[in-house]
Short mmCIF file of C-alpha atoms in Angstrom, two decimals:
data_model
loop_
_atom_site.label_atom_id
_atom_site.label_comp_id
_atom_site.label_asym_id
_atom_site.label_seq_id
_atom_site.Cartn_x
_atom_site.Cartn_y
_atom_site.Cartn_z
CA MET O 1 -6.58 37.97 0.83
CA ILE O 2 -4.83 38.27 -2.55
CA VAL O 3 -6.17 39.22 -5.97
CA ILE O 4 -4.35 38.43 -9.19
CA ASP O 5 -3.47 41.08 -11.72
CA GLY O 6 -3.27 39.18 -15.00
CA ASP O 7 -4.72 36.15 -16.67
CA ILE O 8 -5.62 33.66 -13.94
CA SER O 9 -5.76 30.87 -16.49
CA GLN O 10 -1.97 31.14 -16.83
CA LEU O 11 -1.45 30.01 -13.23
CA SER O 12 0.00 26.56 -12.74
CA ALA O 13 -1.84 24.03 -10.60
CA ALA O 14 0.68 24.51 -7.81
CA GLN O 15 0.24 28.28 -7.81
CA ALA O 16 -3.52 27.91 -7.93
CA SER O 17 -3.39 25.67 -4.86
CA ILE O 18 -1.25 28.21 -3.02
CA LEU O 19 -3.66 30.99 -3.79
CA GLY O 20 -6.75 28.86 -3.34
CA CYS O 21 -7.14 29.57 0.36
CA ARG O 22 -6.56 33.29 -0.23
CA LEU O 23 -9.12 33.42 -3.03
CA LEU O 24 -11.69 31.39 -1.15
CA LEU O 25 -13.76 34.46 -0.32
CA LEU O 26 -14.00 35.35 -4.00
CA SER O 27 -15.68 32.05 -4.73
CA GLN O 28 -18.49 32.57 -2.26
CA GLY O 29 -20.56 34.80 -4.55
CA GLN O 30 -20.55 38.43 -5.63
CA VAL O 31 -17.65 40.73 -4.80
CA TRP O 32 -17.98 44.54 -4.71
CA ALA O 33 -14.68 46.35 -5.24
CA ASP O 34 -13.66 50.01 -4.94
CA ASN O 35 -10.38 50.83 -6.70
CA ALA O 36 -9.04 53.85 -4.90
CA ARG O 37 -6.37 54.52 -7.51
CA ALA O 38 -8.65 54.13 -10.49
CA SER O 39 -11.64 56.23 -11.39
CA GLY O 40 -13.42 55.37 -8.19
CA THR O 41 -16.14 53.59 -10.14
CA ARG O 42 -17.65 50.70 -8.23
CA LYS O 43 -17.47 47.45 -10.20
CA LYS O 44 -19.60 44.41 -9.62
CA GLN O 45 -17.75 41.15 -10.35
CA ASN O 46 -19.66 37.87 -10.31
CA MET O 47 -17.00 35.19 -9.89
CA GLY O 48 -19.37 32.19 -10.11
CA THR O 49 -18.42 28.99 -8.33
CA SER O 50 -14.70 29.08 -9.06
CA PRO O 51 -12.22 31.96 -8.83
CA PHE O 52 -9.88 30.31 -11.34
CA ARG O 53 -11.59 31.55 -14.46
CA THR O 54 -9.93 33.82 -16.99
CA LYS O 55 -10.31 37.29 -15.49
CA ARG O 56 -8.14 40.36 -15.85
CA TYR O 57 -7.83 43.09 -13.25
CA ASP O 58 -6.36 46.31 -14.68
CA VAL O 59 -4.45 48.24 -12.03
CA ASN O 60 -1.89 51.01 -12.01
CA SER O 61 0.71 49.32 -9.84
CA THR O 62 1.64 45.90 -8.48
CA ALA O 63 1.37 47.46 -5.02
CA THR O 64 -2.22 48.66 -5.47
CA TYR O 65 -4.60 47.83 -2.63
CA LEU O 66 -8.33 47.34 -2.86
CA TRP O 67 -11.15 47.34 -0.36
CA PHE O 68 -13.58 44.49 -0.96
CA SER O 69 -17.00 44.52 0.61
CA LEU O 70 -18.02 40.88 0.56
CA TRP O 71 -21.48 39.53 1.18
CA VAL O 72 -21.34 36.11 2.82
CA GLY O 73 -24.86 35.00 3.55
CA ARG O 74 -26.49 38.09 5.06
CA LYS O 75 -23.34 39.46 6.63
CA LYS O 76 -21.26 42.13 4.95
CA LYS O 77 -17.53 41.90 5.56
CA LYS O 78 -14.71 44.18 4.43
CA ARG O 79 -11.34 42.86 3.37
CA ARG O 80 -8.24 44.77 2.34
CA CYS O 81 -6.33 42.98 -0.39
CA ALA O 82 -2.93 43.10 -2.02
CA ILE O 83 -2.84 42.81 -5.79
CA ILE O 84 -0.12 40.56 -7.19
CA HIS O 85 1.00 40.93 -10.79
CA CYS O 86 0.81 37.70 -12.81
CA ASP O 87 2.21 37.06 -16.27
CA GLN O 88 4.01 34.26 -18.10
CA SER O 89 7.48 35.74 -17.72
CA SER O 90 7.11 36.24 -13.97
CA PRO O 91 4.24 34.02 -12.79
CA LEU O 92 4.18 35.20 -9.21
CA LEU O 93 6.00 38.27 -7.84
CA THR O 94 6.55 38.57 -4.10
CA VAL O 95 4.41 41.40 -2.73
CA SER O 96 3.69 41.55 0.98
CA SER O 97 0.07 41.60 1.99
CA PRO O 98 -0.82 44.33 4.50
CA ASN O 99 -2.56 41.74 6.68
CA THR O 100 0.29 39.26 7.05
CA MET O 101 4.09 39.00 6.97
CA SER O 102 3.84 35.79 4.93
CA THR O 103 4.31 36.29 1.20
CA ALA O 104 2.86 34.41 -1.71
CA LYS O 105 6.38 33.30 -2.66
CA ASP O 106 6.85 31.77 0.82
CA LYS O 107 3.66 29.82 0.40
CA GLN O 108 4.73 28.64 -3.04
CA ASP O 109 8.11 27.46 -1.69
CA LYS O 110 6.47 25.53 1.15
CA PHE O 111 3.98 23.95 -1.20
CA GLN O 112 6.68 22.90 -3.67
CA GLN O 113 8.74 21.48 -0.80
CA ARG O 114 5.81 19.27 0.20
CA GLN O 115 5.24 18.29 -3.43
CA ASN O 116 8.88 17.34 -3.97
CA SER O 117 9.14 15.35 -0.76
CA SER O 118 9.61 11.62 -1.30
CA SER O 119 7.25 10.94 1.59
CA TYR O 120 4.32 13.02 0.46
CA ALA O 121 2.27 13.45 -2.68
CA ALA O 122 -0.65 15.87 -2.48
CA SER O 123 -0.82 16.35 1.29
CA SER O 124 0.69 15.13 4.53
CA THR O 125 -1.81 12.28 4.79
CA SER O 126 -2.35 11.23 1.18
CA PHE O 127 -0.07 9.05 -0.90
CA TYR O 128 -0.84 8.91 -4.61
CA THR O 129 0.67 6.87 -7.40
CA GLU O 130 3.59 8.26 -9.36
CA GLU O 131 3.20 5.74 -12.18
CA GLU O 132 2.89 7.26 -15.65
CA LYS O 133 1.24 5.56 -18.59
CA LYS O 134 3.64 3.97 -21.06
CA ASP O 135 3.31 3.62 -24.78
CA SER O 136 3.71 -0.15 -24.49
CA TYR O 137 4.10 -2.79 -21.80
CA GLU O 138 6.09 -5.99 -21.68
CA THR O 139 4.11 -9.21 -21.50
CA LEU O 140 4.48 -11.87 -18.85
CA ASN O 141 6.49 -14.05 -21.21
CA ASP O 142 8.85 -11.19 -22.12
CA VAL O 143 9.74 -10.56 -18.49
CA LEU O 144 10.04 -14.23 -17.52
CA LEU O 145 12.51 -14.91 -20.33
CA MET O 146 14.70 -12.03 -19.14
CA LYS O 147 14.31 -12.27 -15.36
CA CYS O 148 13.81 -15.99 -14.62
CA LYS O 149 16.57 -18.34 -15.77
CA ASP O 150 15.05 -21.64 -14.64
CA ALA O 151 12.64 -22.99 -17.27
CA LYS O 152 10.68 -25.04 -14.73
CA VAL O 153 10.23 -22.02 -12.47
CA ARG O 154 8.93 -20.09 -15.47
CA THR O 155 6.43 -22.88 -16.08
CA VAL O 156 5.14 -22.95 -12.52
CA ILE O 157 4.76 -19.15 -12.56
CA ARG O 158 2.70 -19.35 -15.76
CA ASP O 159 0.54 -22.06 -14.21
CA LEU O 160 -0.07 -19.94 -11.12
CA MET O 161 -0.84 -16.81 -13.13
CA GLN O 162 -3.48 -18.73 -15.07
CA ILE O 163 -4.99 -19.79 -11.74
CA CYS O 164 -5.20 -16.15 -10.63
CA ALA O 165 -6.90 -15.25 -13.92
CA ASP O 166 -9.44 -18.04 -13.41
CA ILE O 167 -10.15 -16.95 -9.83
CA THR O 168 -10.64 -13.36 -11.08
CA GLU O 169 -13.31 -14.47 -13.51
CA ALA O 170 -15.00 -16.69 -10.90
CA LEU O 171 -15.18 -13.88 -8.31
CA ARG O 172 -17.01 -11.63 -10.76
CA SER O 173 -19.98 -13.97 -10.88
CA ALA O 174 -19.95 -15.77 -7.52
CA LEU O 175 -22.15 -14.74 -4.61
CA VAL O 176 -20.65 -14.64 -1.13
CA THR O 177 -22.60 -17.19 0.91
CA VAL O 178 -21.85 -19.60 3.74
CA GLU O 179 -21.24 -23.14 2.54
CA GLY O 180 -22.23 -24.78 5.82
CA SER O 181 -18.76 -26.27 6.33
CA THR O 182 -15.58 -25.33 8.16
CA ASN O 183 -11.90 -25.76 7.36
CA ASP O 184 -9.37 -27.51 9.60
CA PHE O 185 -8.87 -24.31 11.61
CA GLY O 186 -12.58 -24.07 12.47
CA ASP O 187 -13.25 -21.13 10.16
CA SER O 188 -16.59 -21.11 8.34
CA GLN O 189 -16.06 -21.64 4.63
CA LEU O 190 -17.63 -19.23 2.19
CA SER O 191 -18.66 -20.06 -1.36
CA VAL O 192 -15.80 -18.01 -2.79
CA ASP O 193 -13.26 -19.82 -0.55
CA VAL O 194 -14.44 -23.17 -1.87
CA ILE O 195 -14.45 -21.98 -5.50
CA ALA O 196 -10.93 -20.54 -5.31
CA ASP O 197 -9.58 -23.62 -3.54
CA LYS O 198 -11.11 -25.94 -6.13
CA ILE O 199 -9.59 -23.94 -8.98
CA LEU O 200 -6.16 -24.26 -7.36
CA TRP O 201 -6.42 -28.01 -6.72
CA ASP O 202 -7.65 -28.71 -10.24
CA ALA O 203 -4.81 -26.69 -11.73
CA VAL O 204 -1.94 -28.11 -9.67
CA LYS O 205 -3.06 -31.64 -10.50
CA LYS O 206 -2.76 -30.82 -14.21
CA SER O 207 0.59 -29.05 -13.90
CA GLU O 208 3.65 -30.82 -15.30
CA VAL O 209 6.03 -29.32 -12.75
CA ILE O 210 4.11 -29.47 -9.43
CA ARG O 211 4.58 -32.60 -7.33
CA GLU O 212 2.91 -31.63 -4.04
CA GLY O 213 0.21 -29.22 -2.96
CA SER O 214 -1.18 -27.96 0.33
CA SER O 215 -4.02 -25.56 1.01
CA GLU O 216 -4.72 -23.49 4.09
CA GLU O 217 -8.26 -24.87 3.91
CA ASP O 218 -6.86 -28.42 4.18
CA PRO O 219 -3.34 -28.21 5.65
CA ILE O 220 -1.96 -31.55 4.52
CA VAL O 221 0.79 -31.94 1.94
CA ARG O 222 -0.71 -34.08 -0.81
CA ASN O 223 1.06 -35.70 -3.74
CA VAL O 224 -0.44 -34.58 -7.05
CA ASP O 225 2.33 -35.79 -9.35
CA GLU O 226 0.84 -38.64 -11.33
CA GLY O 227 3.63 -38.65 -13.90
CA GLY O 228 6.45 -38.57 -11.37
CA GLU O 229 8.21 -35.64 -13.03
CA GLY O 230 7.03 -32.88 -10.70
CA GLU O 231 9.59 -30.54 -9.19
CA PHE O 232 7.84 -28.18 -6.77
CA THR O 233 5.82 -28.18 -3.54
CA VAL O 234 3.19 -25.46 -3.68
CA CYS O 235 1.39 -24.07 -0.61
CA TRP O 236 -1.43 -21.57 -0.89
CA ASP O 237 -4.06 -19.54 0.87
CA PRO O 238 -6.77 -19.64 -1.82
CA LEU O 239 -8.65 -16.50 -0.78
CA ASP O 240 -7.30 -14.49 2.12
CA GLY O 241 -9.82 -12.03 3.54
CA SER O 242 -12.94 -14.08 4.26
CA SER O 243 -14.02 -11.62 6.96
CA ILE O 244 -14.04 -8.67 4.54
CA VAL O 245 -14.98 -10.23 1.20
CA ASP O 246 -18.71 -9.85 1.91
CA ASN O 247 -18.08 -6.08 2.05
CA ASN O 248 -16.73 -6.35 -1.50
CA TRP O 249 -13.33 -5.24 -0.26
CA ALA O 250 -10.09 -6.32 -1.88
CA VAL O 251 -8.98 -9.89 -1.11
CA GLY O 252 -6.15 -12.03 -2.42
CA THR O 253 -4.37 -15.30 -3.05
CA MET O 254 -0.92 -16.13 -1.62
CA VAL O 255 1.30 -18.92 -2.91
CA GLY O 256 4.75 -20.14 -1.89
CA VAL O 257 6.79 -22.52 -4.05
CA TRP O 258 9.49 -24.82 -2.62
CA PRO O 259 11.84 -27.12 -4.63
CA LYS O 260 11.86 -30.91 -4.42
CA LYS O 261 15.24 -30.95 -2.66
CA THR O 262 13.82 -29.23 0.44
CA GLY O 263 10.11 -29.97 0.27
CA LEU O 264 8.08 -28.07 2.86
CA ILE O 265 8.63 -29.60 6.30
CA GLY O 266 12.08 -28.69 7.58
CA ALA O 267 12.55 -25.97 4.97
CA THR O 268 12.49 -22.18 5.51
CA GLY O 269 10.92 -19.36 3.59
CA ARG O 270 14.33 -18.56 2.15
CA ASP O 271 14.27 -21.91 0.32
CA GLN O 272 11.37 -20.77 -1.88
CA VAL O 273 12.17 -20.59 -5.59
CA THR O 274 9.41 -18.02 -6.08
CA SER O 275 6.22 -16.74 -4.48
CA ILE O 276 3.24 -14.86 -5.81
CA VAL O 277 0.53 -12.74 -4.21
CA ALA O 278 -2.58 -11.80 -6.18
CA LEU O 279 -4.80 -8.86 -5.23
CA TYR O 280 -8.42 -8.93 -6.47
CA GLY O 281 -9.84 -5.42 -6.39
CA PRO O 282 -11.09 -3.10 -9.13
CA ARG O 283 -8.21 -4.67 -11.07
CA THR O 284 -6.34 -7.93 -10.56
CA THR O 285 -2.65 -7.41 -9.95
CA VAL O 286 -0.06 -10.00 -8.98
CA LEU O 287 3.35 -9.64 -7.33
CA VAL O 288 5.92 -12.21 -8.47
CA ALA O 289 9.34 -12.93 -6.98
CA LEU O 290 11.85 -13.26 -9.86
CA ASP O 291 15.62 -13.72 -9.94
CA ASP O 292 16.55 -10.08 -9.39
CA GLY O 293 13.56 -8.68 -7.54
CA THR O 294 9.81 -8.24 -7.24
CA TYR O 295 7.64 -7.47 -10.27
CA GLU O 296 3.97 -6.61 -10.65
CA PHE O 297 1.70 -7.88 -13.40
CA THR O 298 -1.82 -6.66 -14.23
CA TYR O 299 -4.53 -8.83 -15.71
CA GLY O 300 -6.72 -7.99 -18.69
CA CYS O 301 -5.41 -4.50 -19.45
CA ASN O 302 -3.67 -5.14 -22.77
CA SER O 303 -6.19 -6.97 -24.90
CA ASP O 304 -9.84 -6.58 -25.76
CA SER O 305 -10.13 -10.17 -26.94
CA THR O 306 -11.62 -12.76 -24.62
CA ASN O 307 -9.60 -15.38 -26.50
CA ALA O 308 -6.26 -13.67 -25.92
CA SER O 309 -3.30 -15.80 -24.91
CA LEU O 310 -1.95 -15.88 -21.38
CA GLU O 311 0.99 -13.66 -22.33
CA GLU O 312 -1.37 -11.04 -23.77
CA ASP O 313 -3.63 -11.14 -20.70
CA TRP O 314 -0.80 -10.27 -18.29
CA ILE O 315 1.34 -7.16 -18.69
CA CYS O 316 4.19 -6.02 -16.44
CA THR O 317 3.14 -2.78 -14.77
CA ARG O 318 5.96 -2.40 -12.23
CA HIS O 319 9.58 -3.52 -12.65
CA ASP O 320 11.97 -4.40 -9.84
CA ILE O 321 9.93 -2.67 -7.15
CA LYS O 322 11.84 -1.09 -4.26
CA ILE O 323 10.42 -0.39 -0.79
CA ASN O 324 11.96 2.74 0.72
CA PRO O 325 13.79 2.31 4.05
CA ASP O 326 11.68 5.03 5.69
CA SER O 327 7.91 5.20 5.88
CA LYS O 328 5.04 7.31 7.15
CA VAL O 329 2.37 4.62 6.59
CA PHE O 330 1.56 1.97 9.19
CA SER O 331 -0.77 -1.03 9.36
CA PRO O 332 -1.18 -2.24 12.96
CA ALA O 333 -2.76 -5.70 13.05
CA ASN O 334 -3.85 -7.53 16.21
CA LEU O 335 -4.32 -4.29 18.13
CA ARG O 336 -5.85 -6.26 20.99
CA ALA O 337 -2.30 -7.32 21.81
CA ALA O 338 -1.44 -3.68 22.58
CA GLN O 339 -3.48 -4.07 25.78
CA ASP O 340 -1.08 -6.78 26.91
CA LEU O 341 2.22 -5.65 25.39
CA GLU O 342 3.73 -2.39 26.56
CA GLY O 343 6.19 -2.32 23.66
CA TYR O 344 3.46 -2.58 21.03
CA ARG O 345 1.33 0.03 22.78
CA SER O 346 4.30 2.41 22.84
CA LEU O 347 4.95 1.77 19.17
CA VAL O 348 1.37 2.60 18.17
CA ASP O 349 1.56 5.76 20.32
CA TYR O 350 4.76 6.68 18.48
CA TYR O 351 3.02 6.34 15.11
CA MET O 352 0.15 8.55 16.23
CA GLU O 353 2.32 11.18 17.92
CA ASN O 354 4.49 11.47 14.81
CA ARG O 355 1.46 11.70 12.54
CA TYR O 356 1.94 8.54 10.54
CA THR O 357 -0.85 7.66 8.12
CA LEU O 358 -3.01 4.68 9.12
CA ARG O 359 -3.84 2.35 6.22
CA TYR O 360 -5.43 -0.87 7.46
CA THR O 361 -8.33 -2.97 6.16
CA GLY O 362 -7.99 -6.19 8.14
CA GLY O 363 -6.98 -8.10 5.02
CA LEU O 364 -3.34 -9.22 4.94
CA VAL O 365 -3.03 -8.99 1.16
CA PRO O 366 -4.17 -5.36 0.66
CA ASP O 367 -2.51 -4.22 3.89
CA VAL O 368 0.94 -5.48 2.83
CA TYR O 369 0.48 -5.08 -0.92
CA GLN O 370 0.33 -1.30 -0.52
CA GLN O 371 4.00 -1.32 0.45
CA PHE O 372 4.83 -2.19 -3.17
CA THR O 373 2.59 0.44 -4.74
CA LYS O 374 3.34 3.25 -2.25
CA LYS O 375 6.96 2.06 -1.93
CA GLN O 376 6.79 2.36 1.84
CA GLY O 377 4.92 1.00 4.83
CA VAL O 378 5.12 -1.29 7.83
CA PHE O 379 2.77 -4.12 8.81
CA CYS O 380 2.92 -5.26 12.45
CA ASN O 381 1.29 -8.36 13.92
CA PRO O 382 2.78 -9.23 17.33
CA THR O 383 1.08 -11.72 19.60
CA SER O 384 0.30 -12.16 23.27
CA ASP O 385 -1.15 -14.88 25.47
CA ARG O 386 -4.63 -13.39 25.14
CA SER O 387 -4.18 -12.52 21.45
CA PRO O 388 -2.36 -15.49 19.91
CA ALA O 389 -0.90 -15.74 16.41
CA LYS O 390 -3.25 -16.30 13.48
CA LEU O 391 -0.96 -15.91 10.48
CA ARG O 392 0.34 -19.15 8.93
CA LEU O 393 4.04 -19.34 8.22
CA ALA O 394 3.92 -21.45 5.05
CA PHE O 395 0.74 -20.04 3.54
CA GLU O 396 1.06 -16.31 4.32
CA ALA O 397 4.19 -15.08 6.11
CA ALA O 398 6.83 -16.84 4.00
CA PRO O 399 5.40 -15.95 0.55
CA PHE O 400 4.98 -12.28 1.46
CA GLY O 401 8.33 -12.25 3.27
CA LEU O 402 10.18 -13.32 0.12
CA LEU O 403 8.51 -10.57 -1.94
CA VAL O 404 9.27 -7.89 0.67
CA GLU O 405 12.94 -8.80 1.08
CA LYS O 406 13.47 -9.04 -2.70
CA ALA O 407 12.07 -5.50 -2.89
CA GLY O 408 14.63 -4.22 -0.39
CA GLY O 409 12.35 -4.35 2.63
CA LYS O 410 12.89 -6.21 5.88
CA THR O 411 10.99 -8.86 7.86
CA SER O 412 10.89 -9.90 11.50
CA ASP O 413 9.54 -13.00 13.20
CA ALA O 414 8.44 -10.66 16.04
CA VAL O 415 10.02 -13.00 18.60
CA THR O 416 13.78 -12.92 18.10
CA GLY O 417 13.83 -10.03 15.67
CA GLY O 418 15.31 -12.27 12.97
CA SER O 419 14.02 -12.61 9.41
CA ILE O 420 10.76 -14.51 8.97
CA LEU O 421 12.48 -16.29 6.07
CA ASP O 422 14.88 -17.98 8.49
CA VAL O 423 12.17 -19.60 10.63
CA GLN O 424 12.09 -23.34 10.06
CA ILE O 425 8.76 -24.81 9.02
CA THR O 426 8.04 -27.68 11.42
CA ALA O 427 4.32 -28.10 10.71
CA VAL O 428 2.05 -27.32 7.79
CA ASP O 429 -0.31 -25.27 9.96
CA GLN O 430 2.47 -23.51 11.93
CA ARG O 431 1.47 -20.02 13.02
CA THR O 432 3.65 -16.99 13.61
CA ALA O 433 3.84 -13.38 14.66
CA LEU O 434 5.11 -11.05 11.91
CA CYS O 435 6.42 -7.61 11.07
CA LEU O 436 7.52 -6.58 7.58
CA GLY O 437 7.98 -3.49 5.44
CA SER O 438 10.37 -0.54 5.30
CA ARG O 439 13.71 -1.48 6.86
CA ASN O 440 13.96 1.36 9.38
CA GLU O 441 10.40 0.82 10.56
CA VAL O 442 10.96 -2.90 11.10
CA ASP O 443 14.10 -1.98 13.06
CA ARG O 444 11.99 0.41 15.12
CA PHE O 445 9.49 -2.38 15.78
CA ASN O 446 12.29 -4.72 16.87
CA GLY O 447 13.88 -2.06 19.06
CA MET O 448 10.74 -0.86 20.82
CA SER O 449 9.59 -4.42 21.36
CA ASN O 450 12.86 -5.86 22.69
CA LEU O 451 11.52 -6.55 26.19
CA LEU O 452 8.39 -7.97 24.59
CA PHE O 453 10.48 -10.52 22.68
CA ARG O 454 12.27 -11.64 25.82
CA ARG O 455 9.06 -12.07 27.79
CA LEU O 456 7.31 -13.95 24.98
CA VAL O 457 10.16 -16.41 24.54
CA PHE O 458 10.44 -16.99 28.27
CA ASN O 459 6.70 -17.50 28.74
CA ARG O 460 6.45 -19.83 25.78
CA PHE O 461 9.21 -22.16 26.92
CA THR O 462 8.99 -21.94 30.71
CA ASN O 463 7.43 -25.40 30.95
CA CYS O 464 9.75 -26.96 28.38
CA GLY O 465 12.44 -29.36 29.52
CA CYS O 466 15.05 -27.63 27.36
CA THR O 467 14.15 -24.06 28.27
CA PHE O 468 17.63 -23.07 29.40
CA CYS O 469 19.28 -24.41 26.25
CA TYR O 470 16.76 -22.69 24.00
CA LEU O 471 17.20 -19.34 25.74
CA GLU O 472 20.97 -19.73 25.59
CA MET O 473 20.72 -20.39 21.85
CA LEU O 474 18.71 -17.20 21.33
CA GLY O 475 20.99 -15.22 23.61
CA LEU O 476 18.08 -14.14 25.76
CA SER O 477 18.90 -15.88 29.05
CA LYS O 478 20.69 -12.94 30.66
#
């Protein structure tokens, strides 16, 4: 136990945290102290609820020791304490406590090392934002003019951002109820799903640059270009997270945009000219893939006027986001597959044994979006025969894949280990396994699941007439 000689209010937050555990006993109530080197007068100090109040202890030496008789409940305990001198010129001198070989300076060094680590913020399991408030923020239009050369792409991005703003406003007043209908995948449609999907269809039909649209709720590519001047095919999941939206958890919208020259069928995710992912939580934030990287925009934080223009409604809150190659955060989806797949089970065991932080809600948008705010993370969603793929390539995997790779991350199709952006889209409702996030963690997923990939490919194509040729093409036939 350590007592401070000096003005405790001068301690920095870091030093206070170091000493917090040592001063814990002082905060429990009244402390009786005998100063053997002073006059011998017993002093009664009432520390209140917090030991970090301005309090001066006058002692003869920085090596003075005190005996504290502490009442905790009805039990009286004695503690011998070292007094450490504290002043502004030398905030914390190293004086060994008689009860331990560890010094206060050692504790300060360890604490600062954790604080300065790129992997940790306040503790080994908490990751807090490092964003600092700016005096001013660039608007959506400012950033698009600098970071998006194609005028038509700028237009489609503005159209999509307005859609996200409209969905934000609708979600604030809509109740979550069952509509009594299902989509083409057999999922029950909720009121908010229908509202979001309607907003998207109405908007793309009015857009001057969109020629085709397709919704996850109705996976058919439909022509919406009445004027014949449309340029882009847009595919969207109107409101991802139907199973958690009734909990009032964060949900989102995902949109991929393909050019006329490729269309959707036969194209790959790499052919996208842009993609956006909106996250509806306490705030609405949107990730946008621009020419040189991934940017984040926040809705409604720059203007108090309800009649503000689109550019004033959206401000750029993160520029050219980068996902670190290493991570200590993991989001393991489809954990049922770990019962069937030894590689996935071993990977999850590795995360737990190495004390990774679990951050998983069951919603694809918040679970992957955190990689851009925390600048690290890995999302895994392998499949097995008993736990088949649920994610849609065109509506979910490809849009997020483009954002992750533009931010320096990596993706995997979880079958061959290749990029999800290189998988050809052969059907609107095509489903896929997926892994994406920090590069080294995706490599770990690919490496630990190598045998899994081989077995999945073999099982999937065993009954196909061209099995041998397909395996030869993938290099997995040996």
